[in-house]
Amino acid sequence: MTGNEIRKKFLEYFGNKDHLICPSASLVPDDPSVLFSIAGMVQFKKNFLGEERLSKPRAVSSQKCLRTNDLENVGKTARHHTFFEMLGNFSFGDYFKEEAIQWGWEFITKEMGISSKDLWVSIYKEDDDALKIWKKHLPESRIVRLGEDSNFWTMGPTGPCGPCSEIIIDLGDKRGCNGPDCRVGCNCDRYLELWNLVFTQFNRDENGKLHPLPQKNIDTGMGLERLASVIQNTPTNFETDLIKPIIDNIKGLANLEDQTDLKQSISFKIIADHIRAITFLISDGVHPGNEGRGYVLRRLIRRAVRHGRLLGIDKKFLYITSGEVVHLMKDAYPELHSRRDYIAQLIVSEEDRFRETLRQGMNLLEDIIRDLKKNGKKLMLGSEVFKLYDTFGFPLDLTQEILAEENLSLDEKEFCALLEEQKKQARKFWKGSGDEELNPLWAKLNTLFSETEFTGYEKEKSESEIVGIVKNNELADNAEQGEEAEFILNLSPFYGESGGQVGDKGIFFSEGKRVEISDTKKIGKGIFLHKGKVVKGNISRHDQISAVIDIKNRLNIARNHSSTHLLQSSLRKILGNHVEQSGSLVGPDSFRFDYSHFSHLSPDETERIEDLVNEKIRENLHVQTKETSLKEAVKMGATALFGEKYTDRVRVVKIEDFSLELCGGTHVKRTGDIGAFKIISDQGISSGIRRIEAVTGYSVIKLLREKEAMLQELAEKFKSNQGELLPRADKFIHEYKNMEKELARQKENVMKDKMRDLVNDYEDIGGIKIVVKKVEEMDMDVLRKSVDNIKMKLNSGIIVLGSIMDGKPLICVGVTKDLTKKYQADRILKDLTRYIDGGGGGRVDFAVGGGKKVEGLDNALKEAREIIRKL
């Protein structure tokens, strides 16, 4: 029976028992507090809590799951995985133990054909009800009572909980540890847990007392891969038809179809496991990144690439292997097939990004490992680990894994300290709603003052009281004319910077008093700090003032903010539903919008996006705002930003049937108020994340005028009019290229004359021809050609050339192929660039580098002979 057939039988069996057959939920759950779906019950959480109801009180599913808590064991054991499928049947206050046990036993023994003689059952030690039911199906001698640690499920210290029962198969002596105490509960592979049945029947209070639940639930889970391994009689899950074809694919790519080496076997299994997770994660909208889900995906890709390298796969390959995953799983998950090209493109992008840094990083790590062993040391410095992480993108666990293979370890404490310091530095430049950790005063303000009442959705002006003044980061009673300060009001029409939107500007005034407000920040629980300068009179606490926003500035911000909503919907319609907002900064003059996508926008895509946004602007759509509960907003289908913390009450911004988002910002009343929209740039800011910068309204006219002026200036420089500018420019470029070719030809002739002298001026060191010279003002391209020419003339030898170009020292190293086993160009270069405060890289036969320290070049060339001699 194939894995697909097992899955189908399970769903059909419970479907015939009047269960609602539910498709797998995404690996990315609706609950923003959870990274991934880790069990079948995750998508039914609200049903278990009674918050939502399905059309039936019982359900069945095969759920995609992802867990990373045992990542280091993947490939080394028979059954550890990151990605797996969990078969489960569920009851929400409907049937309970009797039916759950009976159907579980019937499915395993009759539908799957597993002999009852091989089966055992574990129950919670105090669950006499379960014992009574199980005795109807197998002898009491094969029913084992176990304790709370293994057979009692809890959601946490308090809340819903209950006993559980596991169906276990005895795989025989050959799979066991043969220990005297080997029995159900042993950690060896003999007694394999197949299916866990959870009976949620209690609520645990704060005193630890159990109270019966009014609604008793059933939650079961069985790994598809594990069941397939038993049915197909394979030694591990990796030999099942769900995974083995992927391993065969990798073996073919590595030309290792007949491998038997244990390390290679582990690498095959790790790649096969990880590519399943990678393929499904990308299909479900996750992109490689440095935090959260994106970081998990990036770790998996980089671990897989590294194990591919260990197998000798030096080309991009994961995208090919992901195609095998799509082929195997497309019947159960048809969305994989429709997203196949996108999945492959994103994997290729991340592989390209990492392969070069992996090569450079591995060179550095191998040097460190070599030095540690040479000096008899076992511990890699945390600073070196951090450099690998920060410069080459090596996750900590990847470095740990490589070191463990060499019986070495690392200083994790120092690494974590350096990482935390980096995060602190980064937070100093973070623009957001305030971080009390970085400003102790803000934490104090949070306790002293109430939340500022925001009136700016409806009003441009409010009559307010100044309840707090901050000068020089300290609380004050007043601010005098000419002083700058931050003011706290009881209520304010000023929008405080948050959610990516900048704060408002404006004025405070009363008789004889005036403050010009340049910025507004929202901190803590919702206190607004209005930053301004007193330009008339003195301002004191409890003064009554009129607070008026700069309405022109506010409208410009609103135009840009509403445009981000139109832009996100347009991106999703034109590029695909994988597009998700990952950040924004909305100001009065322009805005930027960060979004998930794997490649830069083509001119055609840019034009289509601009056209769609401008079409919606011309349609003058109504922009509606509504305050509602978070639950109701999600039901409406409102788009939320993952990672954003939402309160129970949220604001929904709806642009007719085109856009629906959770948003607390300020917006135009109708899209026609935006005027016009124009994309200025689109650039990648991290793997899978891009940034669009755009302008709206009057800024579009300003941009067009600037471009018109630039075109006119260019036309004048080319002594042309704008209509003839392109052909005149083409003619100039053609003439310029001809001049460059002639100059390059002359340089090459000069270089050849110099090279003849250099070839004849070689030294003999230990029977090796060595050329070490400083040459006059050669750029890197000429240096490369020079080294290649000398290598060709020498037939066998080592060449080191140095030059100074544009005030910077350059070094080029070449080694003929016959000498590379002992002499590596990249290693020689690494030692030389220390003298010029620089770096570089290359291959064993050719390497180039540069630096900052001009005066060090002569020393580097002087020491080159000694460095070569020591090798």
Coordinates of C-alpha atoms in Angstrom, one line a residue, residues 88-394:
G88 CA -6.0 12.7 12.8
N89 CA -9.7 12.4 13.7
F90 CA -11.4 14.9 16.0
S91 CA -14.5 15.2 18.0
F92 CA -15.8 18.6 19.4
G93 CA -18.2 17.6 22.2
D94 CA -19.6 14.6 20.2
Y95 CA -18.2 11.1 20.5
F96 CA -15.7 10.2 23.2
K97 CA -13.4 7.3 24.3
E98 CA -15.6 4.4 23.3
E99 CA -15.8 5.3 19.6
A100 CA -12.3 6.7 19.4
I101 CA -10.8 3.5 20.7
Q102 CA -13.0 1.2 18.7
W103 CA -12.4 3.1 15.4
G104 CA -8.7 3.4 16.0
W105 CA -8.4 -0.3 16.6
E106 CA -10.6 -1.2 13.6
F107 CA -8.7 1.1 11.2
I108 CA -5.3 -0.3 12.3
T109 CA -6.2 -4.0 12.3
K110 CA -8.8 -4.2 9.5
E111 CA -8.1 -1.3 7.1
M112 CA -4.3 -1.4 7.5
G113 CA -4.1 -5.2 8.1
I114 CA -1.7 -5.0 11.0
S115 CA -1.9 -8.2 13.1
S116 CA -3.4 -7.6 16.5
K117 CA -0.8 -10.0 17.9
D118 CA 1.9 -7.3 17.3
L119 CA 0.0 -4.5 19.0
W120 CA 0.2 -3.1 22.5
V121 CA -1.6 -0.2 24.1
S122 CA -0.5 2.3 26.7
I123 CA -3.0 4.2 28.9
Y124 CA -2.7 6.8 31.7
K125 CA -2.2 5.0 35.0
E126 CA -5.5 6.3 36.4
D127 CA -7.7 6.0 33.3
D128 CA -9.8 3.0 34.2
D129 CA -12.4 3.9 31.6
A130 CA -9.9 3.5 28.8
L131 CA -8.7 0.2 30.3
K132 CA -12.2 -1.2 30.3
I133 CA -12.8 -0.3 26.7
W134 CA -9.4 -1.6 25.5
K135 CA -10.0 -5.0 27.2
K136 CA -12.7 -5.5 24.6
H137 CA -10.0 -5.6 21.9
L138 CA -6.8 -7.1 23.3
P139 CA -5.7 -8.9 26.5
E140 CA -5.0 -6.8 29.6
S141 CA -1.4 -8.2 29.6
R142 CA -0.8 -6.0 26.5
I143 CA -2.3 -2.9 28.1
V144 CA 0.4 -0.8 29.9
R145 CA -0.3 1.9 32.5
L146 CA 2.1 4.8 32.2
G147 CA 2.5 8.1 34.1
E148 CA 1.6 11.7 33.5
D149 CA 4.9 12.5 31.7
S150 CA 4.0 10.3 28.8
N151 CA 0.3 9.7 28.9
F152 CA -1.4 12.9 30.1
W153 CA -1.8 15.8 27.7
T154 CA -1.9 19.4 28.9
M155 CA -2.2 22.8 27.1
G156 CA -0.2 24.4 29.9
P157 CA 0.0 24.6 33.7
T158 CA -3.7 25.4 33.7
G159 CA -6.6 24.9 31.3
P160 CA -7.9 22.0 29.2
C161 CA -6.1 18.6 29.6
G162 CA -6.7 14.9 29.8
P163 CA -5.3 11.4 29.6
C164 CA -4.1 9.9 26.4
S165 CA -3.7 6.4 25.0
E166 CA -1.2 5.1 22.4
I167 CA -1.4 2.2 20.0
I168 CA 2.0 0.7 19.8
I169 CA 3.5 -2.0 17.5
D170 CA 6.2 -4.5 18.5
L171 CA 8.6 -4.6 15.6
G172 CA 10.5 -7.6 17.0
D173 CA 13.8 -8.4 18.7
K174 CA 15.9 -7.3 15.7
R175 CA 14.8 -3.6 16.2
G176 CA 15.3 -3.7 20.0
C177 CA 18.1 -2.9 22.3
N178 CA 18.0 -6.5 23.8
G179 CA 18.3 -5.0 27.3
P180 CA 16.8 -6.7 30.3
D181 CA 14.3 -3.9 30.8
C182 CA 13.3 -3.5 27.1
R183 CA 9.5 -3.1 27.1
V184 CA 6.8 -0.6 26.1
G185 CA 8.2 2.8 27.0
C186 CA 11.8 1.8 26.1
N187 CA 13.6 4.4 24.0
C188 CA 14.8 1.8 21.4
D189 CA 13.0 1.2 18.1
R190 CA 11.3 -2.1 19.0
Y191 CA 8.1 -0.7 20.5
L192 CA 7.0 2.0 18.0
E193 CA 4.3 4.4 19.0
L194 CA 1.8 4.5 16.0
W195 CA -1.2 6.5 17.1
N196 CA -1.9 8.8 20.0
L197 CA -5.5 9.2 21.2
V198 CA -6.0 12.3 23.4
F199 CA -9.1 12.4 25.6
T200 CA -9.6 16.1 26.6
Q201 CA -12.0 15.8 29.6
F202 CA -10.6 18.0 32.4
N203 CA -9.9 21.6 33.1
R204 CA -7.0 22.1 35.6
D205 CA -7.3 25.1 37.9
E206 CA -4.5 27.2 39.4
N207 CA -4.4 24.9 42.4
G208 CA -3.8 21.9 40.2
K209 CA -7.3 20.5 40.8
L210 CA -9.0 18.7 37.8
H211 CA -12.6 19.6 37.0
P212 CA -14.7 17.7 34.4
L213 CA -15.2 19.7 31.2
P214 CA -18.8 20.2 30.1
Q215 CA -17.7 19.5 26.5
K216 CA -15.3 16.5 26.1
N217 CA -13.2 16.4 23.0
I218 CA -11.2 13.8 21.0
D219 CA -7.9 14.8 19.4
T220 CA -5.8 12.0 17.7
G221 CA -2.6 12.1 15.8
M222 CA -0.7 9.5 13.7
G223 CA 2.4 10.2 11.5
L224 CA 1.7 9.1 7.9
E225 CA 5.4 8.4 7.3
R226 CA 5.6 6.2 10.4
L227 CA 2.5 4.2 9.4
A228 CA 3.8 3.9 5.8
S229 CA 7.1 2.5 7.2
V230 CA 5.2 -0.2 9.1
I231 CA 2.9 -1.1 6.2
Q232 CA 5.7 -1.1 3.7
N233 CA 8.0 -3.0 6.1
T234 CA 11.0 -0.6 5.7
P235 CA 13.7 -0.2 8.3
T236 CA 13.2 3.6 8.5
N237 CA 10.7 6.2 7.2
F238 CA 13.3 7.3 4.6
E239 CA 12.8 4.0 2.7
T240 CA 9.1 4.6 2.2
D241 CA 7.7 5.6 -1.2
L242 CA 7.0 9.0 0.4
I243 CA 10.7 9.9 0.7
K244 CA 12.8 7.2 -1.1
P245 CA 12.2 8.7 -4.6
I246 CA 13.6 12.0 -3.3
I247 CA 16.8 10.3 -2.0
D248 CA 17.1 8.5 -5.4
N249 CA 16.9 11.8 -7.1
I250 CA 19.7 13.3 -4.9
K251 CA 21.9 10.2 -5.4
G252 CA 21.6 10.7 -9.2
L253 CA 22.6 14.3 -8.9
A254 CA 25.6 13.3 -6.8
N255 CA 26.5 10.4 -9.0
L256 CA 26.4 8.2 -5.9
E257 CA 23.7 5.7 -6.8
D258 CA 25.6 2.8 -5.0
Q259 CA 26.7 4.6 -1.9
T260 CA 27.0 2.7 1.4
D261 CA 28.9 5.3 3.4
L262 CA 27.2 6.2 6.7
K263 CA 28.0 9.9 6.5
Q264 CA 26.7 10.1 2.9
S265 CA 23.6 8.3 4.0
I266 CA 22.9 10.9 6.7
S267 CA 23.4 13.7 4.2
F268 CA 21.0 12.1 1.7
K269 CA 18.3 11.8 4.4
I270 CA 18.9 15.4 5.7
I271 CA 18.5 16.8 2.2
A272 CA 15.4 14.7 1.5
D273 CA 13.8 15.8 4.7
H274 CA 14.7 19.4 4.4
I275 CA 13.6 19.8 0.7
R276 CA 10.2 18.5 1.7
A277 CA 9.9 21.2 4.3
I278 CA 11.4 23.8 2.0
T279 CA 9.0 23.1 -0.8
F280 CA 5.9 23.2 1.4
L281 CA 7.1 26.3 3.3
I282 CA 7.6 28.3 0.2
S283 CA 4.3 27.1 -1.3
D284 CA 2.6 28.3 1.9
G285 CA 4.1 31.8 1.5
V286 CA 7.2 31.7 3.7
H287 CA 10.3 33.5 2.4
P288 CA 14.0 33.2 3.5
G289 CA 14.8 35.8 6.1
N290 CA 16.7 36.6 9.3
E291 CA 13.8 36.2 11.7
G292 CA 10.9 33.9 12.6
R293 CA 9.6 31.6 9.9
G294 CA 12.0 33.1 7.3
Y295 CA 15.0 32.2 9.4
V296 CA 13.8 28.6 9.8
L297 CA 13.4 28.3 6.0
R298 CA 16.9 29.9 5.4
R299 CA 18.5 27.5 7.9
L300 CA 16.9 24.5 6.2
I301 CA 18.1 25.6 2.7
R302 CA 21.6 26.3 3.9
R303 CA 21.9 23.0 5.8
A304 CA 20.7 21.2 2.6
V305 CA 23.1 23.1 0.4
R306 CA 26.0 22.3 2.8
H307 CA 25.2 18.6 2.8
G308 CA 24.9 18.7 -1.0
R309 CA 28.5 20.1 -0.9
L310 CA 29.6 17.2 1.3
L311 CA 28.2 14.8 -1.3
G312 CA 30.2 16.5 -4.0
I313 CA 27.3 18.4 -5.6
D314 CA 29.0 21.7 -6.7
K315 CA 26.0 23.0 -8.7
K316 CA 22.6 24.3 -7.9
F317 CA 20.4 21.3 -7.2
L318 CA 17.8 21.9 -4.6
Y319 CA 15.3 23.4 -7.1
I320 CA 15.6 20.1 -9.1
T321 CA 14.9 18.0 -6.0
S322 CA 12.0 20.2 -5.1
G323 CA 10.5 19.2 -8.4
E324 CA 10.6 15.6 -7.3
V325 CA 8.7 16.6 -4.1
V326 CA 6.0 18.4 -6.2
H327 CA 5.7 15.3 -8.4
L328 CA 5.3 13.0 -5.4
M329 CA 2.8 15.2 -3.5
K330 CA 0.8 17.0 -6.2
D331 CA -2.2 14.6 -6.0
A332 CA -2.7 15.3 -2.3
Y333 CA -1.6 18.9 -2.5
P334 CA -2.5 20.2 -6.1
E335 CA -1.4 23.8 -5.1
L336 CA 2.2 22.6 -5.3
H337 CA 2.0 22.0 -9.0
S338 CA 0.6 25.4 -9.7
R339 CA 3.3 27.0 -7.6
R340 CA 6.1 24.8 -8.9
D341 CA 8.0 27.5 -11.0
Y342 CA 7.7 30.0 -8.2
I343 CA 9.1 27.5 -5.6
A344 CA 12.0 26.7 -7.9
Q345 CA 12.8 30.3 -8.6
L346 CA 12.9 31.2 -5.0
I347 CA 15.1 28.2 -4.1
V348 CA 17.5 29.1 -7.0
S349 CA 17.7 32.7 -5.7
E350 CA 18.6 31.6 -2.2
E351 CA 21.0 28.9 -3.4
D352 CA 22.8 31.5 -5.5
R353 CA 22.9 33.8 -2.5
F354 CA 24.4 31.2 -0.2
R355 CA 26.7 29.1 -2.4
E356 CA 29.3 31.8 -2.8
T357 CA 29.3 32.8 0.8
L358 CA 29.3 29.1 1.8
R359 CA 32.5 28.6 -0.3
Q360 CA 34.2 31.7 1.3
G361 CA 32.9 30.9 4.7
M362 CA 34.0 27.2 4.5
N363 CA 37.5 28.4 3.5
L364 CA 37.6 30.6 6.6
L365 CA 36.2 27.9 8.8
E366 CA 38.6 25.3 7.5
D367 CA 41.5 27.6 8.2
I368 CA 40.2 28.1 11.8
I369 CA 39.8 24.3 12.3
R370 CA 43.3 23.8 10.9
D371 CA 44.7 26.3 13.3
L372 CA 42.8 24.9 16.3
K373 CA 44.1 21.4 15.6
K374 CA 47.6 22.7 15.0
N375 CA 47.7 24.5 18.3
G376 CA 46.0 21.6 20.2
K377 CA 42.8 23.7 21.0
K378 CA 39.2 22.5 21.1
L379 CA 37.2 25.7 21.3
M380 CA 36.4 28.2 18.5
L381 CA 36.2 31.8 19.6
G382 CA 32.8 33.3 19.8
S383 CA 34.1 36.3 17.7
E384 CA 35.1 33.9 14.9
V385 CA 31.6 32.2 15.1
F386 CA 30.0 35.7 14.9
K387 CA 32.0 36.7 11.9
L388 CA 30.9 33.5 10.1
Y389 CA 27.3 34.4 11.0
D390 CA 27.4 38.1 10.3
T391 CA 29.6 38.1 7.1
F392 CA 28.8 34.7 5.5
G393 CA 25.4 33.9 6.8
F394 CA 26.3 30.7 8.7

